[in-house]
Coordinates of C-alpha atoms and ligand atoms in Angstrom, one line a residue:
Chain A
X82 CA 42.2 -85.0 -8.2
X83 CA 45.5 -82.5 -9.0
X84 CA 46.9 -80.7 -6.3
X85 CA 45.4 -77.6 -5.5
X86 CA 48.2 -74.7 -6.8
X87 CA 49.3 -71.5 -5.0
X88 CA 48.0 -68.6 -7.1
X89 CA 49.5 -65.6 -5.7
X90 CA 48.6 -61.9 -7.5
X91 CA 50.1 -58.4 -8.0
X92 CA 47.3 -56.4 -7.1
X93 CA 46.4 -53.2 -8.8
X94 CA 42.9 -51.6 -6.8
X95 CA 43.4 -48.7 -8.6
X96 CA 42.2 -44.9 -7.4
X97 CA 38.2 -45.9 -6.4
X98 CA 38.9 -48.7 -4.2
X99 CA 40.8 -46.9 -2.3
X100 CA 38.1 -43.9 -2.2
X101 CA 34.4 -44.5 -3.3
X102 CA 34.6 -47.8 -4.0
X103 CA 36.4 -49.1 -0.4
X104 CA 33.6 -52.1 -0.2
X105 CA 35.2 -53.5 -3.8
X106 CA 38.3 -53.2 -2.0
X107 CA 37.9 -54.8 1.0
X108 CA 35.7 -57.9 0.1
X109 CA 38.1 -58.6 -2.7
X110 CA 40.7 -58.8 0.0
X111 CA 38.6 -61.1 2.4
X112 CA 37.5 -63.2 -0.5
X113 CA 40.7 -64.2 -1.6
X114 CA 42.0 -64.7 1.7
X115 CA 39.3 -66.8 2.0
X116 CA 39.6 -68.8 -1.1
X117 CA 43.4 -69.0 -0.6
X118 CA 44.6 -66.6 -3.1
X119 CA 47.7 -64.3 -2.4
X120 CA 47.6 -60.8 -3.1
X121 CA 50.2 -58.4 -2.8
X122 CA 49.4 -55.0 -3.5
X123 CA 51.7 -53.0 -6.5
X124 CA 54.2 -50.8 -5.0
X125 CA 53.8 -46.7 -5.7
X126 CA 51.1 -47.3 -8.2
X127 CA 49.6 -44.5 -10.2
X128 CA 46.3 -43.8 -11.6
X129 CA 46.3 -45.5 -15.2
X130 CA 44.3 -42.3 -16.0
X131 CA 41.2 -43.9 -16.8
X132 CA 38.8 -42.4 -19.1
X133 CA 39.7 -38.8 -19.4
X134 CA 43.4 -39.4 -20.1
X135 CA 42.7 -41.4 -23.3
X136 CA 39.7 -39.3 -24.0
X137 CA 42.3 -36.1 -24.6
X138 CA 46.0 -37.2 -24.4
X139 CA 46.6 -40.7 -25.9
X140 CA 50.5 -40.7 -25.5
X141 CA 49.6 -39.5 -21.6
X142 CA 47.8 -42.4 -21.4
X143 CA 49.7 -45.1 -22.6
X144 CA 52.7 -44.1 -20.5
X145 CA 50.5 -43.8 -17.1
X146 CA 49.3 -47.9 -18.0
X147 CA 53.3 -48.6 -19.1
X148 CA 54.7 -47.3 -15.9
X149 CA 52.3 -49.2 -13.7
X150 CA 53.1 -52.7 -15.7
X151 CA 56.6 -51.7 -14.8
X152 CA 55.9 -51.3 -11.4
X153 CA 53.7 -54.5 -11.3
X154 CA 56.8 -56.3 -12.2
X155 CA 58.3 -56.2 -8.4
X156 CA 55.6 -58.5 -7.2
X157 CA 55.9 -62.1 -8.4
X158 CA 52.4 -63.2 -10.3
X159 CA 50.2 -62.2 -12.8
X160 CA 49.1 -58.5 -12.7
X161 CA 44.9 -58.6 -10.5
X162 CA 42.7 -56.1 -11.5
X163 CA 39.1 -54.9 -9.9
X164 CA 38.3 -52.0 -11.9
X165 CA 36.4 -52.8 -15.6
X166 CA 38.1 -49.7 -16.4
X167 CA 41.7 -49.5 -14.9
X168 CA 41.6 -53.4 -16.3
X169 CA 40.3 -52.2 -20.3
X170 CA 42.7 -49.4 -19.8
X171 CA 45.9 -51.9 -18.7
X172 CA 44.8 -54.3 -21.5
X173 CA 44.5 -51.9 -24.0
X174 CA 48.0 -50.3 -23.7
X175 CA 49.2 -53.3 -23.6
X176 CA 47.9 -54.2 -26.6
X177 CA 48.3 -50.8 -28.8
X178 CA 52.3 -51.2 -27.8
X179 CA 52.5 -54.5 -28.8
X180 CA 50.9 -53.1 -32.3
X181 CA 53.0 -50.0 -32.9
X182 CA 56.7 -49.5 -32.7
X183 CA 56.0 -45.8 -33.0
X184 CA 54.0 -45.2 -29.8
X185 CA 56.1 -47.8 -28.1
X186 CA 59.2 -45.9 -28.5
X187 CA 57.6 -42.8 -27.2
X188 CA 55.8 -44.4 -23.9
X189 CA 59.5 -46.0 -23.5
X190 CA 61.2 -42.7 -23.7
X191 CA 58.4 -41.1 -21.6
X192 CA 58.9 -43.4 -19.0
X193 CA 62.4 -43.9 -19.3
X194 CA 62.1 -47.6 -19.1
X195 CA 60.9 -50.9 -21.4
X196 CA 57.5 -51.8 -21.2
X197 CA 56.6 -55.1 -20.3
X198 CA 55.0 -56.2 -23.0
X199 CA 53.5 -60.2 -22.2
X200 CA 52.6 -59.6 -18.6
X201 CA 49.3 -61.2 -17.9
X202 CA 47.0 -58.7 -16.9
X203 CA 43.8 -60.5 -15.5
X204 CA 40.3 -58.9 -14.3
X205 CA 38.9 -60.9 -11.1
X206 CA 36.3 -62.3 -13.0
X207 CA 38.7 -64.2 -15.1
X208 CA 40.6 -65.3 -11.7
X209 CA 37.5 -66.7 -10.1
X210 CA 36.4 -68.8 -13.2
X211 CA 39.5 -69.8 -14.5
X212 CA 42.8 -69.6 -12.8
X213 CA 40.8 -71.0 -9.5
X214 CA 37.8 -72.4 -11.5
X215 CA 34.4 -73.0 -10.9
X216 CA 35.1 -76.6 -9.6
X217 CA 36.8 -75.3 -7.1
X218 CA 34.6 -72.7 -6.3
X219 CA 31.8 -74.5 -5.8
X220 CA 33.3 -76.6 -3.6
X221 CA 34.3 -73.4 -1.7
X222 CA 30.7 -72.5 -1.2
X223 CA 29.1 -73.4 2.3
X224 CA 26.2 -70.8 2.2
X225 CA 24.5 -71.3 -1.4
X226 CA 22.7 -68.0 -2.5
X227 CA 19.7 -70.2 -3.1
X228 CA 16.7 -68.2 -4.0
X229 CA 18.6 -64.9 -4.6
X230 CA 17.9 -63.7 -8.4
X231 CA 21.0 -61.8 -9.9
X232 CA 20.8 -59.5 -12.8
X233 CA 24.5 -59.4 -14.2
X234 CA 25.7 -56.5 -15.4
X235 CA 28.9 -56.5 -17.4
X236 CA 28.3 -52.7 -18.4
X237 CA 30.8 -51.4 -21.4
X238 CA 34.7 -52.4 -20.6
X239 CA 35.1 -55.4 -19.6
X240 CA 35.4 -57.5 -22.5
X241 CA 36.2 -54.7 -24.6
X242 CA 37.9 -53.6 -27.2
X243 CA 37.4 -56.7 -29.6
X244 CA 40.7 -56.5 -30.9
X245 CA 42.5 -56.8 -27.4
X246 CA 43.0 -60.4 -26.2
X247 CA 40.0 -60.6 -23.7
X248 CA 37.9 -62.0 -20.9
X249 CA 35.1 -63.4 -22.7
X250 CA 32.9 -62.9 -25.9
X251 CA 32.5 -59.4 -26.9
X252 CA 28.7 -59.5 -27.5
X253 CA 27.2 -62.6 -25.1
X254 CA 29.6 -63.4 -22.1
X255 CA 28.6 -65.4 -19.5
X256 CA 31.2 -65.6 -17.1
X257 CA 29.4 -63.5 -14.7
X258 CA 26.6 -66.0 -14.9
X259 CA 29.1 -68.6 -14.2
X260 CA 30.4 -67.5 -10.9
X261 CA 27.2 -66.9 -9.7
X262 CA 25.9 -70.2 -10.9
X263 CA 28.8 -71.9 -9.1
X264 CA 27.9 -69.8 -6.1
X265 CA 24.1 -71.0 -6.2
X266 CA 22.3 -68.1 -7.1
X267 CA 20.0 -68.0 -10.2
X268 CA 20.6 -65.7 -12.3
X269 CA 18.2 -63.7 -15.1
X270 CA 18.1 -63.1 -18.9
X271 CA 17.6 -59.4 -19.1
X272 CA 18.2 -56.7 -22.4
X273 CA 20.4 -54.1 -20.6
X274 CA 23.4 -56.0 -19.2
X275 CA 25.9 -55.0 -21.3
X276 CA 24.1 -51.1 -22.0
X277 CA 26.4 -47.9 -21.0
X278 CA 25.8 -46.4 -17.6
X279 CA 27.4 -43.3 -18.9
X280 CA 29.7 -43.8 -16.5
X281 CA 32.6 -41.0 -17.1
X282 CA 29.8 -38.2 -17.5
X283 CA 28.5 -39.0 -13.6
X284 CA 30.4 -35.0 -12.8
X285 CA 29.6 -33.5 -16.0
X286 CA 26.4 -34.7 -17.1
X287 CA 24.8 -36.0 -14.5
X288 CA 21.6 -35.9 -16.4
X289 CA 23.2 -38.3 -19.5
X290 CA 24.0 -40.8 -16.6
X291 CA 20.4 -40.9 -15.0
X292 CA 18.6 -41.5 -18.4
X293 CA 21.0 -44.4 -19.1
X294 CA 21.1 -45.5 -15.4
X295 CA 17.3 -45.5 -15.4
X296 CA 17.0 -47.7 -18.5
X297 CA 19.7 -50.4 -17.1
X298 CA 17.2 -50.3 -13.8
X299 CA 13.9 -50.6 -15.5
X300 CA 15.4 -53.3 -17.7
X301 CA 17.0 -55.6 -14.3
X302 CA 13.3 -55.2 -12.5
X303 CA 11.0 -56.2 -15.3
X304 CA 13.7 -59.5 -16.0
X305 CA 12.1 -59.9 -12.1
X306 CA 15.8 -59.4 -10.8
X307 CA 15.9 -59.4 -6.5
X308 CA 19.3 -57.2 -7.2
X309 CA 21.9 -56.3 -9.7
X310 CA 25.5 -57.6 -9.5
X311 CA 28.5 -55.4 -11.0
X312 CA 32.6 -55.5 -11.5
X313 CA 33.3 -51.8 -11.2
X314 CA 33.1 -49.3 -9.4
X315 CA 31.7 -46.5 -12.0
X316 CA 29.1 -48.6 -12.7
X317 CA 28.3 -49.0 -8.9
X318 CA 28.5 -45.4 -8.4
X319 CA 25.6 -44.8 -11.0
X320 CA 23.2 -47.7 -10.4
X321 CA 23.3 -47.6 -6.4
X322 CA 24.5 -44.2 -5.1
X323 CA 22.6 -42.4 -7.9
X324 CA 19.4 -44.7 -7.6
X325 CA 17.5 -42.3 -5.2
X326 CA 18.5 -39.7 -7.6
X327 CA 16.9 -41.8 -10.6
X328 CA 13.8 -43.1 -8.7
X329 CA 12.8 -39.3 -7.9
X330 CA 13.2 -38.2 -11.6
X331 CA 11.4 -41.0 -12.6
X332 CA 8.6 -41.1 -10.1
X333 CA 9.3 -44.6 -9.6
X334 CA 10.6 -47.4 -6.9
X335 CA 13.5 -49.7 -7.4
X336 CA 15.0 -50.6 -4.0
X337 CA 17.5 -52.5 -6.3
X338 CA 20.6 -53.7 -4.0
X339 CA 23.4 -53.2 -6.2
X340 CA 26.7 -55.8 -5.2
X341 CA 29.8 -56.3 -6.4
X342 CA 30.9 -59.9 -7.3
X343 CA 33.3 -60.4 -4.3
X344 CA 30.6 -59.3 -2.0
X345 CA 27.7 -62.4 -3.2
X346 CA 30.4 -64.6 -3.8
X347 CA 31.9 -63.8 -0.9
X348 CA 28.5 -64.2 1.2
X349 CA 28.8 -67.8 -0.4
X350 CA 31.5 -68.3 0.9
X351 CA 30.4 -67.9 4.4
X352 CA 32.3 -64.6 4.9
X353 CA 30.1 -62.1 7.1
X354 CA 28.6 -58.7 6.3
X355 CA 30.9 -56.5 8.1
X356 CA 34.0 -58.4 5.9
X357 CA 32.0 -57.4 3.2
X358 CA 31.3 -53.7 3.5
X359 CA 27.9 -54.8 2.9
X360 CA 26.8 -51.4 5.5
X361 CA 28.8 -49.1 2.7
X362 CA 26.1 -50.1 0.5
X363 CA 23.6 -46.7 -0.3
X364 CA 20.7 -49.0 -1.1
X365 CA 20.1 -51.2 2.0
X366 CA 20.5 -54.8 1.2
X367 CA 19.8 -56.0 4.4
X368 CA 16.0 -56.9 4.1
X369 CA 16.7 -58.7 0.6
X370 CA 19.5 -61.2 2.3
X371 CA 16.9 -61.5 5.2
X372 CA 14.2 -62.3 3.6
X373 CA 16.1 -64.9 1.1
X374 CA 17.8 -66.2 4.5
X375 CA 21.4 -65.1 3.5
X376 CA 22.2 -63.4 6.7
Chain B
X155 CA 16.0 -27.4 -37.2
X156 CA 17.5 -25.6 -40.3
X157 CA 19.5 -27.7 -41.7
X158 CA 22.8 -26.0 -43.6
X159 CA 23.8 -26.6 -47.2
X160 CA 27.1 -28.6 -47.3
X161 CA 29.6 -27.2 -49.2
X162 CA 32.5 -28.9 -50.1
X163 CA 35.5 -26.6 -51.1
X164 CA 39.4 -27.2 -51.0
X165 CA 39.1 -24.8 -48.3
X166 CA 36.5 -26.8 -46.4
X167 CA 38.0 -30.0 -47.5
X168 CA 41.6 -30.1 -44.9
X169 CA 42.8 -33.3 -45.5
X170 CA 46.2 -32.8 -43.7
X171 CA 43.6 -32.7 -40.9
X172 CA 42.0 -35.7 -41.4
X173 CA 45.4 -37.6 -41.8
X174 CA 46.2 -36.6 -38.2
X175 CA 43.2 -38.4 -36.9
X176 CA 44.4 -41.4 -39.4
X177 CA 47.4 -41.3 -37.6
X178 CA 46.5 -40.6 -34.2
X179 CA 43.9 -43.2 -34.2
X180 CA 45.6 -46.2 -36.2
X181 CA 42.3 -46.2 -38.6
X182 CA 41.5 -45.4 -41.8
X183 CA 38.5 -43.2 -42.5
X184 CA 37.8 -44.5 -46.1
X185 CA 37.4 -47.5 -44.7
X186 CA 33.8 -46.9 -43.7
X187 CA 30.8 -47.7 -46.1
X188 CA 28.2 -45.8 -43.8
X189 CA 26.6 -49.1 -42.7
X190 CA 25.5 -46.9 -39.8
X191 CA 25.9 -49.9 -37.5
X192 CA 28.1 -47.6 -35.3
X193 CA 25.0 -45.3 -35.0
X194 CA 22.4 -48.0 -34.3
X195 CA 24.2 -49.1 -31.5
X196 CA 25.6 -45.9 -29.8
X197 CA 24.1 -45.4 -26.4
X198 CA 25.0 -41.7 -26.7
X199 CA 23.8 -41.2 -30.4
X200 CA 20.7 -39.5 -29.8
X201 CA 22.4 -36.8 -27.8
X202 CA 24.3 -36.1 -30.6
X203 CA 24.0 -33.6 -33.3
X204 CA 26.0 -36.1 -35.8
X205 CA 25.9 -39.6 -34.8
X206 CA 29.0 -41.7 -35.1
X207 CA 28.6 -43.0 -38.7
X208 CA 28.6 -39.1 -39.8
X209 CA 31.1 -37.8 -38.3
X210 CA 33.4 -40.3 -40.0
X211 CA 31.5 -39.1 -43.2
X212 CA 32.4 -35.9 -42.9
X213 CA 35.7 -37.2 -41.6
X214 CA 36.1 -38.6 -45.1
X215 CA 34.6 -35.0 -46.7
X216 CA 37.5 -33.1 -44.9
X217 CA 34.8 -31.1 -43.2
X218 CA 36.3 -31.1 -39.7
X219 CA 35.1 -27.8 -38.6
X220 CA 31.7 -29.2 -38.3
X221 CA 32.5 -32.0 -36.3
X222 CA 34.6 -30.0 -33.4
X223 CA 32.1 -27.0 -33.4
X224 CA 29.6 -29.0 -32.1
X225 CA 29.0 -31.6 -29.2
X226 CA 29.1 -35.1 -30.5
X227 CA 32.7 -35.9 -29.6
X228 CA 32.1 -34.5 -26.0
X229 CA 29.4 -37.1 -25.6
X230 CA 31.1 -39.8 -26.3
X231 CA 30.9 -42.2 -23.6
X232 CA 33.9 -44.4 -24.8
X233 CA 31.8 -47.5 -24.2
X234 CA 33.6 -48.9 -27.4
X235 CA 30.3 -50.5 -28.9
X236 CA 30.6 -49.1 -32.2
X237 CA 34.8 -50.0 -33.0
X238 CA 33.2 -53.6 -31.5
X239 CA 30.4 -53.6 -34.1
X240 CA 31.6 -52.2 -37.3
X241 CA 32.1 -54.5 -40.6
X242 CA 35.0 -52.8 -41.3
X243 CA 37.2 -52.5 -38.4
X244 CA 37.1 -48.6 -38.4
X245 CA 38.0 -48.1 -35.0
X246 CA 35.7 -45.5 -33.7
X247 CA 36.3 -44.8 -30.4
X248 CA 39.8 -44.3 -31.3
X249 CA 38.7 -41.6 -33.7
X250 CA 36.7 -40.2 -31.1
X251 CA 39.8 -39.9 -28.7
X252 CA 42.1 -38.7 -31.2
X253 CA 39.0 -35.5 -32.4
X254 CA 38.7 -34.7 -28.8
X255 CA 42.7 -34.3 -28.7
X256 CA 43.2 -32.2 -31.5
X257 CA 40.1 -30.2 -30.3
X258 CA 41.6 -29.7 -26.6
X259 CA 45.2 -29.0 -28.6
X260 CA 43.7 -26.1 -30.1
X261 CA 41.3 -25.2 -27.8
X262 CA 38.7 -25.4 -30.5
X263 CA 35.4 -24.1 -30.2
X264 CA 33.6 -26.0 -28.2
X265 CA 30.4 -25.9 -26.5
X266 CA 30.7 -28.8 -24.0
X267 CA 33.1 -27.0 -21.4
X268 CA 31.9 -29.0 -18.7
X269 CA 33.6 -32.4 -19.9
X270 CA 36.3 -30.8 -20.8
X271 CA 37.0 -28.9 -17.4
X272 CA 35.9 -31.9 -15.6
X273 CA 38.7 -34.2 -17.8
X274 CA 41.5 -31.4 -16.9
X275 CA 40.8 -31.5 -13.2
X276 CA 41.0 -35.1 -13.5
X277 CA 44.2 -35.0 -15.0
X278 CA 45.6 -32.1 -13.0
X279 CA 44.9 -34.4 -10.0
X280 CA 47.1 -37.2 -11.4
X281 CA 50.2 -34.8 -12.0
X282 CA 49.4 -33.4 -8.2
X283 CA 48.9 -36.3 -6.8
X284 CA 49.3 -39.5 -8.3
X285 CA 45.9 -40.8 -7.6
X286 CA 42.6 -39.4 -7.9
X287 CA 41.5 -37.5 -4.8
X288 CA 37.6 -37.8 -5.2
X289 CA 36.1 -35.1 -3.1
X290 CA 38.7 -32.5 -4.4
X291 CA 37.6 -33.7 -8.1
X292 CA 34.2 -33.3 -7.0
X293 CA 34.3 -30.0 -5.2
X294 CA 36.7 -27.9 -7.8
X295 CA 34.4 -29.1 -10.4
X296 CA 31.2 -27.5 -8.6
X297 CA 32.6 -24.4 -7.6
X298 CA 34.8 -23.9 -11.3
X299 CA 31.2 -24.8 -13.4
X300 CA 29.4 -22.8 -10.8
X301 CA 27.3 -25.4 -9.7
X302 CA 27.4 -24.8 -6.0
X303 CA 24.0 -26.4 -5.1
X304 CA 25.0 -29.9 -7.9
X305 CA 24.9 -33.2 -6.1
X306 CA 24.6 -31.3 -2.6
X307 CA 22.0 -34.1 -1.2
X308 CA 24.5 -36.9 -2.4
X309 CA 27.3 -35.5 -0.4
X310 CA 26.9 -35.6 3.7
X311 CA 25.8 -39.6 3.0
X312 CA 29.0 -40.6 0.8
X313 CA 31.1 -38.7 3.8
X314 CA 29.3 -41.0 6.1
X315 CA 29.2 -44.3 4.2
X316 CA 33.3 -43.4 4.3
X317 CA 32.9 -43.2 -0.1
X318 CA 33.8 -39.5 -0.2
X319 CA 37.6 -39.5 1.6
X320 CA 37.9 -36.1 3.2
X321 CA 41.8 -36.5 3.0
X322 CA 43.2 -37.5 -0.1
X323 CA 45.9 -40.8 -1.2
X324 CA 49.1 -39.7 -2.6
X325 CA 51.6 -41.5 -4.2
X326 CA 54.6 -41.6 -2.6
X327 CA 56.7 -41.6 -5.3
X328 CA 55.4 -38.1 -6.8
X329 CA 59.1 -37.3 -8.8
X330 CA 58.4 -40.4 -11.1
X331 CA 55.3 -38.7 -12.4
X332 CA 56.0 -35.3 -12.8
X333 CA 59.0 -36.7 -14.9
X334 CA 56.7 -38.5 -17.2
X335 CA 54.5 -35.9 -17.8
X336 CA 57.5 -33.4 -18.2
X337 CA 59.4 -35.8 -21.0
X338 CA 56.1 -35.8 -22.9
X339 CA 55.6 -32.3 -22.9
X340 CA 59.7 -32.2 -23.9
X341 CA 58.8 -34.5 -26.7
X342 CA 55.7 -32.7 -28.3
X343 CA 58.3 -29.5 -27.9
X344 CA 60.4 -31.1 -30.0
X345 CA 57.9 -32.7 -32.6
X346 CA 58.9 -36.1 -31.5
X347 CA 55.5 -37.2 -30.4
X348 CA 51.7 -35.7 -31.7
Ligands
SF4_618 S1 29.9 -49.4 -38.5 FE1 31.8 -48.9 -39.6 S2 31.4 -49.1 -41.8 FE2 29.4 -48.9 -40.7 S3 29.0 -46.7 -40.7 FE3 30.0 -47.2 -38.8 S4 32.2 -46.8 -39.2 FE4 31.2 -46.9 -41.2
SF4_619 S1 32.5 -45.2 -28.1 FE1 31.4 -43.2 -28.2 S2 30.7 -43.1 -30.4 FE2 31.3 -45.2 -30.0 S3 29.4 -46.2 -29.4 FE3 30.3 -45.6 -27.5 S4 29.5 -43.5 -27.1 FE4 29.0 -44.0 -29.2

């Protein structure tokens, strides 16, 4: 067997785990601690402007992602990323400098500094499976999710755009499946896991988002899914804290837990609910892992 | 509905225009063959009133106008299915960005206010703060759209379950920003940057 290597991160949370999305936060903390995995959080880091800044100001944009990469270069390791979006955002800047002398030179002057250019920016996902691997996660399971059915739901950013360098195949991942595989859950072929959530329209069009929402729902319960896993936190912001909101509309019942990875993996892992912000859930997921014996 | 007669006239047909969103967007518009791939898989399509494989066609007919005056670049999710999809490699999404930009430049005539105040508050929070402060985001937004009673029910349990952070994050290090924001401001000044 080789010798198990130090992987040590720079960690970017971004603006929703330190918010809405403290749960993602804080069981991606306790599950690398857990699985040995350093993580030091980026110095001073800013909003990579997400959605709206690209959606209006391109140049904007570009130089928020640049100035973060620059800052991500004090810490020693490969650039960690939660968010689907902050993580399509990074890679895509990235990517688009790389391409284009032009817009390079102007996020350069706009952030008065190079841009670092082959940093390796890295979603969690692709940390788990590959820089760790599966081997070694399975051998870091102690409480297999036996009997707990996952619908994985990869939503729109996380493996793309095509043209950027990416985390797995742009139309059938699996890596998702993967993980959760390793950590001994079964997991379920459904139609909607890669579907739009509408996630940027959840404050102006609240209605787009529950149409789409409802769909990805209806879809995960008919594939007979216990629960729906996700990597970001706009998509965990429409599926769980808007399900009430959907299930009214709809004159229907879901009760569909909705976890991030690092939570179910880290529940394989032995790690406990309260490490887990498993109580910051809005859909109670406490009867599910009872009844399947998880906690 | 009625549908309008199309005419196409050099006065309709401003193709300094279109070679701004060529620019902007790194694509070429006569690339497309109206495939309508882009369409069939466009989660947002059907709410709107030209679906993604037209609005590139009338990209390619000069007629702008039509496309700004009306909604379909407001609902664009950005999900990026379509640039994924398309035989061609028109990138899409990046057409979309670059439509809304010249749109919010000139402060075009659109309908969809909403996602366009809720974008500049987002923004406006980065240059104020760094970060996004959630429950400010939220708030302006309901009481500048006049939506006092919007996502009332949702709020007291996010405050509980500690998701909506009744004090914000700031960075630190606000002089960095500003000083971005100003030098790109500076540069459009000066025509250096679009
Ligand atoms: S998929 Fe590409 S080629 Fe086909 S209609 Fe859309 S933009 Fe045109
Ligand atoms: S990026 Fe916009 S236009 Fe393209 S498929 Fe998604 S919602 Fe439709």
């Amino acid at each position: 067997m080789t010798p198990k290597k130090a992987l040590n991160y720079a960690y970017y949370p971004g603006c929703s785990l330190h918010a809405s999305a403290g749960e993602y936060d804080l069981s991606t903390r306790e599950l690398f601690k857990k699985l040995d995995i350093g993580l030091t959080e980026v110095p001073d880091w800013f909003c990579c402007g997400a959605t709206p800044a690209h959606n209006v100001d391109e140049l904007l944009s570009l130089s928020l992602c640049a100035k973060n990469l620059e800052l991500a270069e004090q810490v020693e390791g490969d650039l960690a990323v939660a968010c689907a979006a902050c993580f399509s955002r990074l890679k895509t800047a990235q990517h688009v400098l790389a391409e284009s002398d032009i817009k390079r030179r102007q996020v350069e002057k706009a952030i008065d500094a190079p841009v670092p250019l082959t940093s390796n920016v890295k979603h969690l996902l692709d940390i788990l499976a590959r820089d760790l691997g599966l081997e070694q996660l399975e051998q870091a399971v102690t409480k297999p999710l036996a009997g707990l059915k996952v619908a994985c739901y990869y939503g729109c950013l996380l493996t793309r755009p095509t043209d950027v360098p990416n985390l797995d195949c742009v139309e059938a991942p699996t890596i998702m499946e993967d993980i959760l595989k390793a950590a001994g859950a079964e997991t379920v072929a459904w139609s909607h896991r890669m579907e739009c959530c509408g996630a940027n329209f959840t404050l102006s069009r609240p209605g787009v988002v529950i149409q789409l929402s409802h769909a990805i729902l209806d879809s995960a319960k008919e594939a007979g899914a216990d629960c729906i896993m996700v990597a970001c936190p706009l998509c965990h912001g429409n599926l769980d804290i808007r399900q009430k909101e959907i299930e009214g509309v709809y004159n229907t019942e879901y009760a569909m837990p909705v976890f991030y990875i690092t939570q179910l993996v880290g529940l394989a892992t032995g790690l406990g609910a309260d490490k887990l912000g498993l109580d910051a859930l809005i859909v109670n997921p406490m009867p599910l892992l009872k009844e399947k014996g998880l906690v | 509905m009625k549908k309008k007669k199309m005419l196409l006239s050099t006065e309709t047909m401003d193709v300094d225009f279109v070679r701004k969103v060529e620019a902007l967007s790194g694509t070429s518009v006569r690339r497309c063959f109206q495939c309508g791939k882009c369409s069939a898989g466009c989660p947002m399509a059907t709410f709107m009133e030209h679906p993604p494989n037209r609005v590139v066609r009338l990209l390619q007919l000069g007629q702008w106008q039509r496309i700004l005056a009306g909604r379909s670049i407001w609902y664009c999710a950005s999900c990026e299915t379509c640039s994924t999809r398309c035989p061609n490699k028109v990138h899409l999404a990046s057409i979309m960005d670059a439509l809304r930009k010249l749109s919010w430049d000139a402060e075009g005539p659109s309908k969809e206010s909403y996602v366009q105040l809720a974008n500049r508050l987002f923004l406006q929070n980065i240059r104020t703060y760094g970060r996004q402060y959630e429950m400010r985001l939220a708030a302006v937004f309901n009481v500048k759209s006049g939506q006092f009673l919007k996502d009332l029910m949702l709020g007291p349990k996010l405050i509980s379950k500690g998701k909506l952070k009744m004090f914000h994050q700031k960075n630190k290090n606000m002089t960095e920003i500003e000083k971005i924001f100003g030098r790109i401001e500076e540069m459009r000044k000066n025509g250096e940057a679009l």
